[in-house]
mmCIF file of C-alpha atoms and ligand atoms in Angstrom:
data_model
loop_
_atom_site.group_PDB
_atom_site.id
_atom_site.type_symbol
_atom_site.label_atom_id
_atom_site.label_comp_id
_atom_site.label_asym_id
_atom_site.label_seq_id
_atom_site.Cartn_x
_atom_site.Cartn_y
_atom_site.Cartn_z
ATOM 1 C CA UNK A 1 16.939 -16.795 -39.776
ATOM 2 C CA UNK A 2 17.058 -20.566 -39.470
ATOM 3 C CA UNK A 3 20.161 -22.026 -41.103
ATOM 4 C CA UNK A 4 18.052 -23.661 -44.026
ATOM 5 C CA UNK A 5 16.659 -20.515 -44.874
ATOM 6 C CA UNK A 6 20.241 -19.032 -45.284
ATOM 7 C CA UNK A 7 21.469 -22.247 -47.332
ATOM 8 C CA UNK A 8 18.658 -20.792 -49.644
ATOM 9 C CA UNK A 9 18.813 -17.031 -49.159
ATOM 10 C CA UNK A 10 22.547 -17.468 -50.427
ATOM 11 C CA UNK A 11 23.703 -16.625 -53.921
ATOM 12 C CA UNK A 12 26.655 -15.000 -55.385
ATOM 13 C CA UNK A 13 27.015 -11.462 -55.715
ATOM 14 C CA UNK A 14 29.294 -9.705 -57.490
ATOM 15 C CA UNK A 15 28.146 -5.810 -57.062
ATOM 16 C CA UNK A 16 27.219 -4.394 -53.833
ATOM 17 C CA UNK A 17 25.820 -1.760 -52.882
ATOM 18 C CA UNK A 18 27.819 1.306 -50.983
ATOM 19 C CA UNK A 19 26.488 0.212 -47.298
ATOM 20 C CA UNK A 20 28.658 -0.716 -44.901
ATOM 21 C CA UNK A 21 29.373 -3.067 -42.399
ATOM 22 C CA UNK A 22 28.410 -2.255 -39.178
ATOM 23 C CA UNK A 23 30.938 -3.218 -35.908
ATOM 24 C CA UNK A 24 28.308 -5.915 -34.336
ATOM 25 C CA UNK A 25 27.653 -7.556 -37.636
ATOM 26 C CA UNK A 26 31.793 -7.731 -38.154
ATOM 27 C CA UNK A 27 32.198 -9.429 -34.591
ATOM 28 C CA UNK A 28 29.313 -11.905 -35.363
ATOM 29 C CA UNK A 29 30.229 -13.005 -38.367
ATOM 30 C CA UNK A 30 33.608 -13.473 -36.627
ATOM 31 C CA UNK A 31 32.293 -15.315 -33.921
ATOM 32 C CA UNK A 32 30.696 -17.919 -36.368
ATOM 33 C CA UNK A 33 33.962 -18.569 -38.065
ATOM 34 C CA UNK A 34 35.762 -18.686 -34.241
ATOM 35 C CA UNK A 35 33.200 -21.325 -33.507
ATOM 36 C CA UNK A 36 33.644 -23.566 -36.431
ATOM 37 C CA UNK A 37 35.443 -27.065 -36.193
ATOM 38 C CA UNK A 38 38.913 -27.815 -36.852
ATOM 39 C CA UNK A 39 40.965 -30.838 -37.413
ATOM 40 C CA UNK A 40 41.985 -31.979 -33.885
ATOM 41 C CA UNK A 41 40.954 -28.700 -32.598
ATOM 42 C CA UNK A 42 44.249 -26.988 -33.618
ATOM 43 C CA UNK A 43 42.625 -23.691 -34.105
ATOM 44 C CA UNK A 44 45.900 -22.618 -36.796
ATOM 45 C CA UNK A 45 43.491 -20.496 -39.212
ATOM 46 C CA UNK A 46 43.136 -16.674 -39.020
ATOM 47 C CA UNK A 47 40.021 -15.030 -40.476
ATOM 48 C CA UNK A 48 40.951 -11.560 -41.759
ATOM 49 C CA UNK A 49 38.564 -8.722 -42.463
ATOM 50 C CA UNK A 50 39.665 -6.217 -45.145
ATOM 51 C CA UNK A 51 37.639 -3.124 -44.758
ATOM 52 C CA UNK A 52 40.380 -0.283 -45.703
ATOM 53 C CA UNK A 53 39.362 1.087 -49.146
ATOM 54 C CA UNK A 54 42.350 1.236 -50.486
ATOM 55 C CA UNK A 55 43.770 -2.760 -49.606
ATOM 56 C CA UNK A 56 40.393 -3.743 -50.826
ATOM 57 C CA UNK A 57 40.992 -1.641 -54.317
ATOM 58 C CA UNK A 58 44.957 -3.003 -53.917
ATOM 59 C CA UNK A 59 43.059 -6.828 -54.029
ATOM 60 C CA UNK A 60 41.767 -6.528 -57.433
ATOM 61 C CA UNK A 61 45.153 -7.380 -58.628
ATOM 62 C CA UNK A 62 45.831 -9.961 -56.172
ATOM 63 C CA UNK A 63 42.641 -11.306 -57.505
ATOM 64 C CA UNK A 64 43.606 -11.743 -61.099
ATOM 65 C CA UNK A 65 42.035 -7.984 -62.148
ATOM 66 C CA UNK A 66 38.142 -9.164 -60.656
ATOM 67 C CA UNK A 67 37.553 -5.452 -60.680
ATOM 68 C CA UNK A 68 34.082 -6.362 -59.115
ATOM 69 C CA UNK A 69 35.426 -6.821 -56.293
ATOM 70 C CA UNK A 70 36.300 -2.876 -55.156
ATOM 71 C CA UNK A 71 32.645 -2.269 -54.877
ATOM 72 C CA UNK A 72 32.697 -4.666 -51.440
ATOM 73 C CA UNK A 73 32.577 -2.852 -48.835
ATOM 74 C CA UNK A 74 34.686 -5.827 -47.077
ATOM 75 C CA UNK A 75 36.682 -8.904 -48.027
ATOM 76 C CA UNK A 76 36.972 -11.692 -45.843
ATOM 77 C CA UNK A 77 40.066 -13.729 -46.356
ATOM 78 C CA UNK A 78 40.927 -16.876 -44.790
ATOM 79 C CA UNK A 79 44.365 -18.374 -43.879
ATOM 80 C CA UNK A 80 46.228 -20.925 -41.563
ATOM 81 C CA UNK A 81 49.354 -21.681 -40.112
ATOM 82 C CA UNK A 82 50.932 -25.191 -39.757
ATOM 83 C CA UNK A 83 49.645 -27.532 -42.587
ATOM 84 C CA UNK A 84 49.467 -31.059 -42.959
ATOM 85 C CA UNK A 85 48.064 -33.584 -45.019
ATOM 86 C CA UNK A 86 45.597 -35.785 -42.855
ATOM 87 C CA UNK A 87 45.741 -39.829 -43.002
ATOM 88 C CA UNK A 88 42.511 -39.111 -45.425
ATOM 89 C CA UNK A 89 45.143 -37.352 -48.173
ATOM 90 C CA UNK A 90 43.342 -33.988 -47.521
ATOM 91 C CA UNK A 91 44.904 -30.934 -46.314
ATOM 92 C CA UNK A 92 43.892 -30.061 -42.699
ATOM 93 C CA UNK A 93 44.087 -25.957 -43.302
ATOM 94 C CA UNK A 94 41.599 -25.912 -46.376
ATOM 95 C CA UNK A 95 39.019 -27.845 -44.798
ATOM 96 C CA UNK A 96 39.134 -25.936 -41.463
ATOM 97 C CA UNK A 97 39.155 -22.946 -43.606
ATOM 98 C CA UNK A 98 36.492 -23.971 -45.421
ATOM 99 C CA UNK A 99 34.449 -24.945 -43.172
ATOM 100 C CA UNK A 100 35.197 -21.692 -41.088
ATOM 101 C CA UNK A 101 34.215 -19.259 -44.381
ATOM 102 C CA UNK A 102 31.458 -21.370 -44.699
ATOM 103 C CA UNK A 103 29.979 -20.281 -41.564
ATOM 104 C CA UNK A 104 31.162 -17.043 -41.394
ATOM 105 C CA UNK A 105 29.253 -16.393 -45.107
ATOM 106 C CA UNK A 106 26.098 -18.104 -43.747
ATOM 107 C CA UNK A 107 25.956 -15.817 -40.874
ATOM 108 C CA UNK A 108 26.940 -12.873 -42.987
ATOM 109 C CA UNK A 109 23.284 -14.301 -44.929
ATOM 110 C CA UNK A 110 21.367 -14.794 -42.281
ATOM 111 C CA UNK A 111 22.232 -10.906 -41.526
ATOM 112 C CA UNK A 112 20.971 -9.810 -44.347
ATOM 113 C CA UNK A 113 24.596 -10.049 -46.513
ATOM 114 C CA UNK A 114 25.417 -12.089 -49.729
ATOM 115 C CA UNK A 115 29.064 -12.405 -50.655
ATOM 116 C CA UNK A 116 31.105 -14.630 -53.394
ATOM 117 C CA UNK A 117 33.454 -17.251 -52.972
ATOM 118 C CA UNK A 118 36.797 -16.892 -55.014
ATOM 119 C CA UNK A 119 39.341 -19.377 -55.831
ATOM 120 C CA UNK A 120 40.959 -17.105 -58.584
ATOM 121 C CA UNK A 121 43.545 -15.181 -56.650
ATOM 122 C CA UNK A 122 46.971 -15.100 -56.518
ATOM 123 C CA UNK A 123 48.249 -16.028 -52.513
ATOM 124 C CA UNK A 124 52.209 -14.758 -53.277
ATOM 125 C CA UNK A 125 50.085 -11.560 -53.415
ATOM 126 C CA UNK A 126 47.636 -11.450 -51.118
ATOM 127 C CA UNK A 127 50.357 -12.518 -47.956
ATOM 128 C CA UNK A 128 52.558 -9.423 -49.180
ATOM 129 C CA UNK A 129 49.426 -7.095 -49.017
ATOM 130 C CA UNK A 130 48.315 -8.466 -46.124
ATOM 131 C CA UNK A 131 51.280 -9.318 -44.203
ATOM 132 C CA UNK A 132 50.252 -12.813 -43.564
ATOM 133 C CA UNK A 133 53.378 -14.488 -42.635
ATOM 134 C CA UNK A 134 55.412 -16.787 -45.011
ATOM 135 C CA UNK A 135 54.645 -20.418 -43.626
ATOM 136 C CA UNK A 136 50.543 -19.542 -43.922
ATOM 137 C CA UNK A 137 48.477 -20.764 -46.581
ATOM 138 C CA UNK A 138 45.680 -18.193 -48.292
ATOM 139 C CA UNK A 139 42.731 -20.858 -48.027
ATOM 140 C CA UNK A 140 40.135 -18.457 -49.315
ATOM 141 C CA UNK A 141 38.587 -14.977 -50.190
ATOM 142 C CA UNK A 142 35.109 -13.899 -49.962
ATOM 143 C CA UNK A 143 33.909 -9.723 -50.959
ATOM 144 C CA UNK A 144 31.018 -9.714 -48.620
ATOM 145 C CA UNK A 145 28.190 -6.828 -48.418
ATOM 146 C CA UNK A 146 24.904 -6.016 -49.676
ATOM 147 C CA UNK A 147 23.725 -6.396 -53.397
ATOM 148 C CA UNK A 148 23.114 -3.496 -55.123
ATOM 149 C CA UNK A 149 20.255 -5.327 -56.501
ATOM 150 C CA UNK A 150 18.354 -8.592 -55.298
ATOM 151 C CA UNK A 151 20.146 -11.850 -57.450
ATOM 152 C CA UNK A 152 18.834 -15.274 -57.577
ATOM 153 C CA UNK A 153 20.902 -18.720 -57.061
ATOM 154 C CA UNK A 154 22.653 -20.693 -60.254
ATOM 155 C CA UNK A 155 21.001 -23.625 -60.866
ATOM 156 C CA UNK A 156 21.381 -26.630 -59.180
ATOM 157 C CA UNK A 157 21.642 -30.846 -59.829
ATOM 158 C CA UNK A 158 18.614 -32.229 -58.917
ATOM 159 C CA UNK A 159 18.505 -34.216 -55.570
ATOM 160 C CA UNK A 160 19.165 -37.828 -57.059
ATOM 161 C CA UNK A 161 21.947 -36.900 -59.337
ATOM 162 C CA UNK A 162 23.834 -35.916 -56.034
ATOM 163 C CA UNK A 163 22.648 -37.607 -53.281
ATOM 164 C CA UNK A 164 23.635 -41.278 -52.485
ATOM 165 C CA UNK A 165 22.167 -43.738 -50.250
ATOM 166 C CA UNK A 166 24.502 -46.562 -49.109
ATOM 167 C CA UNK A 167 27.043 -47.795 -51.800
ATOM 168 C CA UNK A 168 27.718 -45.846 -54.963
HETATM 169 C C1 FMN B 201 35.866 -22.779 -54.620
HETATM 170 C C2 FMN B 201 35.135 -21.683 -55.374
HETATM 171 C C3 FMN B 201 35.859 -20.773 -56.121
HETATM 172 C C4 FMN B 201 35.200 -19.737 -56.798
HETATM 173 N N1 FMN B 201 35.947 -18.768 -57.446
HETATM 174 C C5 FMN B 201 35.319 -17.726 -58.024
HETATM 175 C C6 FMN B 201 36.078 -16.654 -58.581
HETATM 176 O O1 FMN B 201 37.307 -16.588 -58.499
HETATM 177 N N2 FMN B 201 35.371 -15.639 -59.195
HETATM 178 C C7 FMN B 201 34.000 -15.613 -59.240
HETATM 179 O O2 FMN B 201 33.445 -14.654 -59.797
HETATM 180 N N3 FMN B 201 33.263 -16.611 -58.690
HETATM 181 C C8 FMN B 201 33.880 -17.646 -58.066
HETATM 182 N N4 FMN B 201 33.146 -18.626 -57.449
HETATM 183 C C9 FMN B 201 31.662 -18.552 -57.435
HETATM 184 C C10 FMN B 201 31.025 -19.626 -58.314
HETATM 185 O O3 FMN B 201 31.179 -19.267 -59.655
HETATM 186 C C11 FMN B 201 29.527 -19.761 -57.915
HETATM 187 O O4 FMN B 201 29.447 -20.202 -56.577
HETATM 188 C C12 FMN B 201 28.827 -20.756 -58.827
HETATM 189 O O5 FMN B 201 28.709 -20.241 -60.124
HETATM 190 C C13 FMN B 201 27.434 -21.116 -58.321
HETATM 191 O O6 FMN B 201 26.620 -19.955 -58.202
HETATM 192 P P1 FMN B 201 25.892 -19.632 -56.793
HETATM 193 O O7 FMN B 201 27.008 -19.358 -55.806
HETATM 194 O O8 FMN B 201 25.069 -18.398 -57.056
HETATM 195 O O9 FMN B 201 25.089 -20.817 -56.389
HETATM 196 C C14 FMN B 201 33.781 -19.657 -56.764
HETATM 197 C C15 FMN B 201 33.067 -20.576 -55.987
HETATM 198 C C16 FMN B 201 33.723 -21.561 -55.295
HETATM 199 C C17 FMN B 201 32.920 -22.506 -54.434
#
């Protein structure tokens, strides 16, 4: 699948169905995250893969109760060590993590995978579940796996209410 056609494959899902994740899809998806840019090449972030039943049913409360989120047969969850603001006033860690979940989600969609994107969790809670060490951020989480059913895209701005040409 060419990247485009992933960009539009992709759609939130929040039910999947009970298949799981086989070992060469894991290590791909992986290797699209270990691939991704990062500021000055530092490399800090760690992408986790949560596939034990029982963490991922343990996440629902690190996730503010988003009991959806058990029927994921994984969670991908994205951290980094080290952070620091860059000269632009953004935080080096969340943009190399989100640029790194980015890709690893695409390539889970190009695979045949849909997964959502979630800001609501708790990180206090997800380091002490996950033993992710104290001076790591928790960037982001993603339950990734098949739909149980076949979903369809929010809507989205048209073209020239977001793109600029030039000056503002
Ligand atoms: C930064 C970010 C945080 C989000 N957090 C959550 C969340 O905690 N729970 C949830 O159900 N969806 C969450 N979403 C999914 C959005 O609601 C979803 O992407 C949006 O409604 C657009 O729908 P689409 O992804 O199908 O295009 C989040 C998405 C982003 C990008």
């Amino acid at each position: 699948m060419e990247v485009m056609e992933a960009i539009e494959a992709r759609y939130s899902v929040r039910k999947y169905s009970s298949r799981k994740l086989d070992a060469a899809s894991i290590e791909q998806i992986m290797e699209a995250g270990r691939l991704a840019p990062t500021a000055s090449n530092q490399q800090l972030n760690k992408h986790i893969v949560v596939t034990d039943p029982e963490l991922i049913r343990q996440m629902v409360d690190a996730c503010e109760g988003q009991k959806w989120i058990e029927t994921a047969p994984a969670i991908l969850v994205e951290c980094a060590s080290g952070d620091r603001t860059m000269i632009c006033g953004q935080s080096a860690r969340s943009m190399d993590g989100a640029i790194a979940m980015s890709y690893m989600t695409l390539e889970a969609v190009s695979l045949g995978m849909q997964f959502c994107w979630l800001g609501w969790f708790d990180p206090e809670k997800v380091k002490k579940l996950l033993n992710i060490p104290e001076d790591y951020v928790v960037i982001a989480v993603a339950p990734i796996g098949y739909p149980e059913t076949p979903g369809h895209r929010s809507s989205k701005k048209p073209t020239e209410e977001v793109v600029v040409y030039n000056r503002m």
